[in-house]
GROMACS .gro file of C-alpha atoms in nm:
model
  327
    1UNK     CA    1  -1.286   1.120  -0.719
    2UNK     CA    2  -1.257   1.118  -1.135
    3UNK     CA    3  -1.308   1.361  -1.389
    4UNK     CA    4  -1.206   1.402  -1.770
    5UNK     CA    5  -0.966   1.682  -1.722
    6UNK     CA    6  -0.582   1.653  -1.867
    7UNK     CA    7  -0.311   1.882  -1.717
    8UNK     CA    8   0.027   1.850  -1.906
    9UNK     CA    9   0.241   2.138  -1.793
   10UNK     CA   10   0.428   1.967  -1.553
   11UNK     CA   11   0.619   1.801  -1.842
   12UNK     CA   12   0.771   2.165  -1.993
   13UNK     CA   13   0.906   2.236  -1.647
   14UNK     CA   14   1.061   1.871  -1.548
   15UNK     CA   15   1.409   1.920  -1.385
   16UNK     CA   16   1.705   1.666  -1.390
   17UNK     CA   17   1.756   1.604  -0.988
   18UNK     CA   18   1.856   1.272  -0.993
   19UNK     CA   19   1.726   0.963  -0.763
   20UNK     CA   20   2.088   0.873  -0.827
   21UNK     CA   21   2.023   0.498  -0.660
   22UNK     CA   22   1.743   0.389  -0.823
   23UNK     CA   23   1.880   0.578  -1.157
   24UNK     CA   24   2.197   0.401  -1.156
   25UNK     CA   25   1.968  -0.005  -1.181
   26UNK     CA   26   1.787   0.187  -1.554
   27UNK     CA   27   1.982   0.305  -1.887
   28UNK     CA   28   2.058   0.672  -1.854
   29UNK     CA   29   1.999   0.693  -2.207
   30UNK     CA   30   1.640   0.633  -2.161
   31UNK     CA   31   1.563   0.917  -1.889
   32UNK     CA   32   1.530   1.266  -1.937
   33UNK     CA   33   1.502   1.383  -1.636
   34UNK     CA   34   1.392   1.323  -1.288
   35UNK     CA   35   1.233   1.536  -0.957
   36UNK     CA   36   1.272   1.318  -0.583
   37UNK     CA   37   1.072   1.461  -0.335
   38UNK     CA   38   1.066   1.357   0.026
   39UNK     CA   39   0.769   1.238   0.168
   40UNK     CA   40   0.696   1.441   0.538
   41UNK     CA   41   0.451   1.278   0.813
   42UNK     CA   42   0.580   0.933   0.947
   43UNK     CA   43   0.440   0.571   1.030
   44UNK     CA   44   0.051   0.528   0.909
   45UNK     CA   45   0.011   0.886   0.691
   46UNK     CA   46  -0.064   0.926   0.364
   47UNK     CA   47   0.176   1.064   0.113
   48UNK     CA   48   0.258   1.421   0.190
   49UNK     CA   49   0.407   1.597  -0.033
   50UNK     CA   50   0.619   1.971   0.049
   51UNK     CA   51   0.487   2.276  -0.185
   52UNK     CA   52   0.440   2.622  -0.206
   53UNK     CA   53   0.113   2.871  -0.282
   54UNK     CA   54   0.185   3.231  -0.356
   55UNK     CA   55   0.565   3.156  -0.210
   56UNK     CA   56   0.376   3.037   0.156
   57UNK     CA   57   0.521   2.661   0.246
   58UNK     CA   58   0.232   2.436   0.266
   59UNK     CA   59   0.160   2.073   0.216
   60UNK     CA   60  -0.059   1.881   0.012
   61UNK     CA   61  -0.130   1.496   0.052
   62UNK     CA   62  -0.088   1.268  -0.322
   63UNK     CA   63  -0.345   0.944  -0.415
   64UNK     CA   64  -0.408   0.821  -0.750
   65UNK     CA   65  -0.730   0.790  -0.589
   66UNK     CA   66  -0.802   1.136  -0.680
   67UNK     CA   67  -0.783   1.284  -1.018
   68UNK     CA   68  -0.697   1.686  -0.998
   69UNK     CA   69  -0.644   1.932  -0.717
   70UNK     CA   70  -0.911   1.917  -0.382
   71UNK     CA   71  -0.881   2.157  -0.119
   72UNK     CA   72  -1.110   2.191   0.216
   73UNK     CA   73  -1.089   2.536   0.422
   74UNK     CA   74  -0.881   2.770   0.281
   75UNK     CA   75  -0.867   3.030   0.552
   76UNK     CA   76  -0.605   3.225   0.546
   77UNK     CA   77  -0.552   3.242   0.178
   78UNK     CA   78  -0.662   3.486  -0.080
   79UNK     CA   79  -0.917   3.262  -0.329
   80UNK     CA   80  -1.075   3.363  -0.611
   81UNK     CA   81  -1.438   3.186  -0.747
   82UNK     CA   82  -1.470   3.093  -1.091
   83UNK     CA   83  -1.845   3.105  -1.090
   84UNK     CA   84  -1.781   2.716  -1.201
   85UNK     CA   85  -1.870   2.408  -1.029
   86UNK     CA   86  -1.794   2.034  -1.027
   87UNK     CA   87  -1.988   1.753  -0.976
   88UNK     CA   88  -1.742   1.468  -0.799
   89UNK     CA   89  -1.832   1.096  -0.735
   90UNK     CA   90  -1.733   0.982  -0.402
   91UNK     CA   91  -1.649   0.585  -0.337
   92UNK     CA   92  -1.839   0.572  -0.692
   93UNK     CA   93  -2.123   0.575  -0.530
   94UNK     CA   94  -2.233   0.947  -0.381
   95UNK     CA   95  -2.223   1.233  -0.662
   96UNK     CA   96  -2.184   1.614  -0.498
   97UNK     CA   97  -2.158   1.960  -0.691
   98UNK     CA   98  -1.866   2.143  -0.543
   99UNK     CA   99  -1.765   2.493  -0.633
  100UNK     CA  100  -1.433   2.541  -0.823
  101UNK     CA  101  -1.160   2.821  -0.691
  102UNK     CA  102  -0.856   2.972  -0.753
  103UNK     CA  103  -0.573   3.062  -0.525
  104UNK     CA  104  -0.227   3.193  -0.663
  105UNK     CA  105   0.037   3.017  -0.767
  106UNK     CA  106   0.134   2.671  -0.675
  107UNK     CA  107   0.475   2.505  -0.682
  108UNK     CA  108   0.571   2.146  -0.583
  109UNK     CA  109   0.949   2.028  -0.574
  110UNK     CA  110   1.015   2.338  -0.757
  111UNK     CA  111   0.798   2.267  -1.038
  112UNK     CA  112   0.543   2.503  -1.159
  113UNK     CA  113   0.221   2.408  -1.172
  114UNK     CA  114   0.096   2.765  -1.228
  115UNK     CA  115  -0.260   2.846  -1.071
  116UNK     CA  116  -0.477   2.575  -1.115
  117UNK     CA  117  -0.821   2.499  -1.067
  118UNK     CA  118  -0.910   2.364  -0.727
  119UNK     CA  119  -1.192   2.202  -0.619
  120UNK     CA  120  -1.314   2.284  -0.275
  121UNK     CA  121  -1.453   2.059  -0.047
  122UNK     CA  122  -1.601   2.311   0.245
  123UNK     CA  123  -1.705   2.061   0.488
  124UNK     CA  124  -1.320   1.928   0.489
  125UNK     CA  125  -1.115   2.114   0.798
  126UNK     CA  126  -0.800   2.241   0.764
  127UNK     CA  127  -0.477   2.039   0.868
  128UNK     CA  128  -0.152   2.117   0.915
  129UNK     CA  129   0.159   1.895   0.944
  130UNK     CA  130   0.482   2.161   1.127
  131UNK     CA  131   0.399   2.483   1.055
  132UNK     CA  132   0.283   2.366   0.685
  133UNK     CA  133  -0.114   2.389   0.642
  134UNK     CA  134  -0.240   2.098   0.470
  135UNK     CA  135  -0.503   2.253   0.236
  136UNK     CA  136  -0.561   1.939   0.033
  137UNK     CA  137  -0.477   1.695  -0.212
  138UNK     CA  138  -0.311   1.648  -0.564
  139UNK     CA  139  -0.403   1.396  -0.764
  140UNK     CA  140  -0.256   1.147  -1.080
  141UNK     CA  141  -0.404   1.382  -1.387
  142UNK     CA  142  -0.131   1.649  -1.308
  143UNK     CA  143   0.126   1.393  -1.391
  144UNK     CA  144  -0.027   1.206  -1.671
  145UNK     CA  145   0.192   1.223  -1.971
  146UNK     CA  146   0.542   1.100  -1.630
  147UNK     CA  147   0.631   0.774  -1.458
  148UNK     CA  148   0.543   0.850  -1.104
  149UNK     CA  149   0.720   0.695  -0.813
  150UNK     CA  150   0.584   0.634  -0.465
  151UNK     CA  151   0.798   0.495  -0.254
  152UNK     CA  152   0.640   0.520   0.084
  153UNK     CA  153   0.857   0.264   0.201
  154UNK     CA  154   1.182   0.504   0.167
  155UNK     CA  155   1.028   0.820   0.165
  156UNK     CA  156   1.021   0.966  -0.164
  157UNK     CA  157   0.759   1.052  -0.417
  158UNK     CA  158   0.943   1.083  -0.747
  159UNK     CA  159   0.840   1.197  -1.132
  160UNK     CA  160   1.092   1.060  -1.434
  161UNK     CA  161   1.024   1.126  -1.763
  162UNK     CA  162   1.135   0.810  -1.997
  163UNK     CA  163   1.203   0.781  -2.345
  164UNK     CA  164   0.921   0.614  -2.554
  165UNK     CA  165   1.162   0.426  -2.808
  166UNK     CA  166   1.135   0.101  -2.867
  167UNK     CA  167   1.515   0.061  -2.692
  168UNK     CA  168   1.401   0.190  -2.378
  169UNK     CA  169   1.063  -0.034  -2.345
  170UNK     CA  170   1.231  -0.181  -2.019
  171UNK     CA  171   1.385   0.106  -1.893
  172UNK     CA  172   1.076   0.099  -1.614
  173UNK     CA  173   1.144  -0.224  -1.505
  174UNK     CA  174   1.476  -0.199  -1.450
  175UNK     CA  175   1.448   0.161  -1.291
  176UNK     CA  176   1.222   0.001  -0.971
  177UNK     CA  177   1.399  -0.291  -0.957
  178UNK     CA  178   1.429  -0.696  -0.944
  179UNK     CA  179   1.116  -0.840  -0.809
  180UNK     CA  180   0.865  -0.604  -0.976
  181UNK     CA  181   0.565  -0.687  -1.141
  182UNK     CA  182   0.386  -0.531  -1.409
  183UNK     CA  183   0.046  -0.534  -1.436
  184UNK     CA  184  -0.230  -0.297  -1.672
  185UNK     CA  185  -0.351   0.003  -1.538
  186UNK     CA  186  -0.728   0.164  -1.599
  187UNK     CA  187  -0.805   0.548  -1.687
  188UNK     CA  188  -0.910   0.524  -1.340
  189UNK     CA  189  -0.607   0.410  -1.175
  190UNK     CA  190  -0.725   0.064  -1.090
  191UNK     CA  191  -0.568  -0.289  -1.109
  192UNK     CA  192  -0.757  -0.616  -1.114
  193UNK     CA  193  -0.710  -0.843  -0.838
  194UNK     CA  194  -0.843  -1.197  -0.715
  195UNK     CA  195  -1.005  -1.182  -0.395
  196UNK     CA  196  -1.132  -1.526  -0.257
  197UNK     CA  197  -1.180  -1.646  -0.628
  198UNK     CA  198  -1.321  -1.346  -0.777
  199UNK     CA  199  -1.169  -1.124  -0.968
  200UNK     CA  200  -1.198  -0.745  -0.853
  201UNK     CA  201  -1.133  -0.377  -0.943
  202UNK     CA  202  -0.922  -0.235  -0.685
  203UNK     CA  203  -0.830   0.158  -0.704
  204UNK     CA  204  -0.479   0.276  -0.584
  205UNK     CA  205  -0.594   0.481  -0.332
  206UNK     CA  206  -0.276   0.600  -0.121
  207UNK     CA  207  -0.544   0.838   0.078
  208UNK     CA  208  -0.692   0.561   0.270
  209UNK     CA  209  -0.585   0.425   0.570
  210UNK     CA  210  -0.631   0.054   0.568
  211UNK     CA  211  -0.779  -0.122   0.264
  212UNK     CA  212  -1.141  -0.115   0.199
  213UNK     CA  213  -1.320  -0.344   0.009
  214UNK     CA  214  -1.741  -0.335  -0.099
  215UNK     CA  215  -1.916  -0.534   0.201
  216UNK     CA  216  -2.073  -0.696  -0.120
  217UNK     CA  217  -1.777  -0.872  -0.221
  218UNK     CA  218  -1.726  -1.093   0.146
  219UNK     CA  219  -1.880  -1.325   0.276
  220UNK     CA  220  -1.911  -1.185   0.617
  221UNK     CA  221  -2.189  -1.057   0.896
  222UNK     CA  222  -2.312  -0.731   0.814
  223UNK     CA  223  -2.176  -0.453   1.099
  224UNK     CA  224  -2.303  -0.466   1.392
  225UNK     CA  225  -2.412  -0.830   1.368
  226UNK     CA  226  -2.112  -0.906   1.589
  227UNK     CA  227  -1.966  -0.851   1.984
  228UNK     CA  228  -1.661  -0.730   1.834
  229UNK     CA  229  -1.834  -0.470   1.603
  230UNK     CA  230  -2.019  -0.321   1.854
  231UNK     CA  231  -1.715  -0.252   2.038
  232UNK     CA  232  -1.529  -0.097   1.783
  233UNK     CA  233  -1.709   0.034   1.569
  234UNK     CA  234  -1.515   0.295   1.279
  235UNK     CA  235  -1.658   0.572   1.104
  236UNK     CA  236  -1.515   0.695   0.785
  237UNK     CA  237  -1.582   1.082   0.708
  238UNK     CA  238  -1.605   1.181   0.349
  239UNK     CA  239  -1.652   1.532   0.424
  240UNK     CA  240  -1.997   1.547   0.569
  241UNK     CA  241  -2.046   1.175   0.483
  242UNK     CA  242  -2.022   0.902   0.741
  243UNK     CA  243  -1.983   0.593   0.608
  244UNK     CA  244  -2.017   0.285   0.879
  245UNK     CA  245  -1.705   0.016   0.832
  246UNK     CA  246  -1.607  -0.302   1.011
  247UNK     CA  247  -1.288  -0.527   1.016
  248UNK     CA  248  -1.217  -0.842   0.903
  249UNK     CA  249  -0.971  -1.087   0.734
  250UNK     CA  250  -0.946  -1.145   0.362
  251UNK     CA  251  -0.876  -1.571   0.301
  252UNK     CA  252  -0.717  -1.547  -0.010
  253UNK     CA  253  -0.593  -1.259  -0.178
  254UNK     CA  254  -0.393  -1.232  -0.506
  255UNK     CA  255  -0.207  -0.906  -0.726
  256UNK     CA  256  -0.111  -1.084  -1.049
  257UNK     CA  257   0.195  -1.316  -0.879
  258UNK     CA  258   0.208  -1.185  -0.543
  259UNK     CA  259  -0.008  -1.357  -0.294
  260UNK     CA  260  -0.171  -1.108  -0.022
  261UNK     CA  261  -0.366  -1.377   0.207
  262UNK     CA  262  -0.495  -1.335   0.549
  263UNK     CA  263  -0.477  -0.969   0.483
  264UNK     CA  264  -0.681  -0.752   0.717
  265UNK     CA  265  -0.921  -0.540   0.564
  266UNK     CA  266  -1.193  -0.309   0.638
  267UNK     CA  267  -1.524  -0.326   0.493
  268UNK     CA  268  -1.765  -0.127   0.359
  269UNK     CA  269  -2.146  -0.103   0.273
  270UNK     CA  270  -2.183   0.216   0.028
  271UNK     CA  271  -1.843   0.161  -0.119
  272UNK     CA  272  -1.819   0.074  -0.564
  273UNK     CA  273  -1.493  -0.055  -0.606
  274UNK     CA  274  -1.193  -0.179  -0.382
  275UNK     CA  275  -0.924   0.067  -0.230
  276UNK     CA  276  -0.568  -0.030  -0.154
  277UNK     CA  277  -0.455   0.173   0.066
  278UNK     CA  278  -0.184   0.314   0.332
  279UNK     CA  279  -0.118  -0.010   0.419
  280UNK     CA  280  -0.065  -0.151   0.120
  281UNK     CA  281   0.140   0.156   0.015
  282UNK     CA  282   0.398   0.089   0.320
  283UNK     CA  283   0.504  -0.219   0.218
  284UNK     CA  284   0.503  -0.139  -0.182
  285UNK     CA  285   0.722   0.027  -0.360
  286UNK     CA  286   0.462   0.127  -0.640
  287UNK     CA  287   0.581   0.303  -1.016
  288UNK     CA  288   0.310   0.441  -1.196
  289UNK     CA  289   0.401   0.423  -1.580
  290UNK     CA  290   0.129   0.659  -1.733
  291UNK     CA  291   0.251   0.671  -2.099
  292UNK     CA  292   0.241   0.310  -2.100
  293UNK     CA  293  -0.106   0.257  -1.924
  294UNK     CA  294   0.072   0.007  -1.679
  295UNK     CA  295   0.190  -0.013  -1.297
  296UNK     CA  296   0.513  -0.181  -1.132
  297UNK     CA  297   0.480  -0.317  -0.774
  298UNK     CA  298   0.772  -0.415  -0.582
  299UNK     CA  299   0.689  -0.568  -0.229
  300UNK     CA  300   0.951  -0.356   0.037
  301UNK     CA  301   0.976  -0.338   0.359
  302UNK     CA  302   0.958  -0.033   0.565
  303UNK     CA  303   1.259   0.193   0.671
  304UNK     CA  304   1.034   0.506   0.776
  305UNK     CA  305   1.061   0.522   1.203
  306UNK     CA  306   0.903   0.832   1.226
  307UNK     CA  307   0.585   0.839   1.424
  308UNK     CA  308   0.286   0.956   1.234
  309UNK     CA  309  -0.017   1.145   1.348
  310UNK     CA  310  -0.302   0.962   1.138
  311UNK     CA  311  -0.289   1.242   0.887
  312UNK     CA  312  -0.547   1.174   0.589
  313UNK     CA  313  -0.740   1.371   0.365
  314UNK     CA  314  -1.067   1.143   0.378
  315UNK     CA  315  -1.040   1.054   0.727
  316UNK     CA  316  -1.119   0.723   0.993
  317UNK     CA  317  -1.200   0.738   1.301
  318UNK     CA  318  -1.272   0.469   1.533
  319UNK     CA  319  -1.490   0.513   1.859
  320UNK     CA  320  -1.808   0.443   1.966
  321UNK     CA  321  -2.005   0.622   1.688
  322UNK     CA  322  -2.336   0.582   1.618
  323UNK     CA  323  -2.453   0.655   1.197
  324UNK     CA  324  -2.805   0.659   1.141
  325UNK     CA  325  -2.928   0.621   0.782
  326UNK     CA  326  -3.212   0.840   0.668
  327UNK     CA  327  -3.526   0.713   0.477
   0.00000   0.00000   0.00000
């Protein structure tokens, strides 16, 4: 989900709590400050992120998938209607006119983010993760003028501000550390990849449980033309969209120097552009350098234990579902 909007506040009210052990591999120098955040849920969750609305604790999941604020049901919470709406593009490929609210003031890792505009998506239930509602999810724009850190892998979604001198053009690199790669990033958060011999758009989607790819782009039976399929079939819920998915196996997969072969995937019929997703996240240590239109990715392996509980903002579900398309 993409719009056009910029946010740059964040940037005024950037604290200096220092990551001090990924700090200590970059020049000081060339960092003016830094906010670590951990990362609650566990094993298979998307990025969730602690914050505060009107000075209640809440949660709210992150994806560069997304571009501003989303919400679903917000009862319980005073909201206010700006008499606007927004038209969003889901999976590039459904377009929806949602209304856009209000609802206090929102802080995240102490930061202010004042009272932003948030668009609500009615058919999406409310979660909760503890006693912490989950009302929605925060995307990339808020952060677009930072380097943003998501270390899913560790735990820890982090926002550094770097100096843009000529000195400090490497400071990035050596603030993730040896092993990265750095490879172009879109307006849309995307990365180009080379899946079995084609190159393809993939989005950074951190919101998505496994990574989905367009059915378009494989060479594979269509779902349902299989035992296995019929099975397990899995249902992905866009709000009040189903979208029908099956599983398979990618042959060869590449992200610039890093090979990702026999990597299972999901795929998808009514779906515009790749997603990397949770998956891809857990074993990635992934630093978004938005000034500099580029992304590191440093493959890690996981050290979070905790159990998770499938928490997602678009959501999967597997069973035996049955999706009938209208005509």
């Amino acid at each position: 989900m993409k719009a056009a909007c910029r946010v740059g506040a964040l940037v005024a009210t950037l604290s200096a709590f220092w990551m001090q052990d990924a700090l200590a591999q970059s020049t000081p120098d060339c960092i003016d400050g830094a906010v670590s955040i951990p990362l609650l849920g566990g094993k298979g969750d998307s990025p969730i992120l602690p914050a505060t609305l009107d000075g209640k604790e809440i949660a709210l999941y992150f994806s560069s998938g997304f571009d501003v604020l989303y919400v679903g049901d917000m009862e319980g919470f005073d909201t206010d209607d700006t008499r606007r709406t927004h038209v969003i593009m889901t999976n590039r490929e459904h377009s929806q006119s949602r209304p856009v609210i209000k609802a206090g003031t929102l802080t995240l890792g102490g930061l202010d983010l004042q009272t932003p505009d948030m668009i609500q998506l009615i058919d999406y239930p409310m979660q909760h993760i503890g006693t912490r509602p989950l009302i929605g999810t925060i995307g990339s724009t808020f952060f677009n003028r930072l380097a943003l850190l998501l270390d899913m892998p560790h735990g820890v979604f982090g926002l550094i501000r770097f100096r843009q001198e000529a000195a400090c053009s490497n400071a990035q690199a050596g603030f993730i550390g040896t092993g990265a790669q750095a490879l172009p990033l879109t307006g849309n958060d995307t990365i180009m990849g080379l899946i079995e011999g084609k190159e393809r758009e993939l989005s950074l989607d951190s919101d998505v449980p496994v990574t989905t790819l367009p059915e378009r782009w494989l060479n594979r039976p269509a779902p349902g033309d299989s035992a296995d399929d019929a099975q397990h079939p899995t249902v992905a819920l866009f709000g009040d969209l189903h979208s029908r998915l099956h599983g398979t196996t990618l042959g060869t997969f590449r992200i610039g120097q890093e090979s990702l072969d026999n990597m299972p995937v999901f795929a998808q019929r009514d779906l515009g552009v790749g997603l990397l997703g949770v998956d891809f996240f857990q074993s990635h240590i992934v630093l978004f350098d938005y000034p500099n239109h580029r992304v590191f990715l440093l493959p890690a392996h996981s050290q979070v234990t905790r159990p998770g509980l499938n928490l997602h903002f678009d959501r999967f579900r597997e069973g035996q579902t049955s999706v009938k398309e209208k005509r």
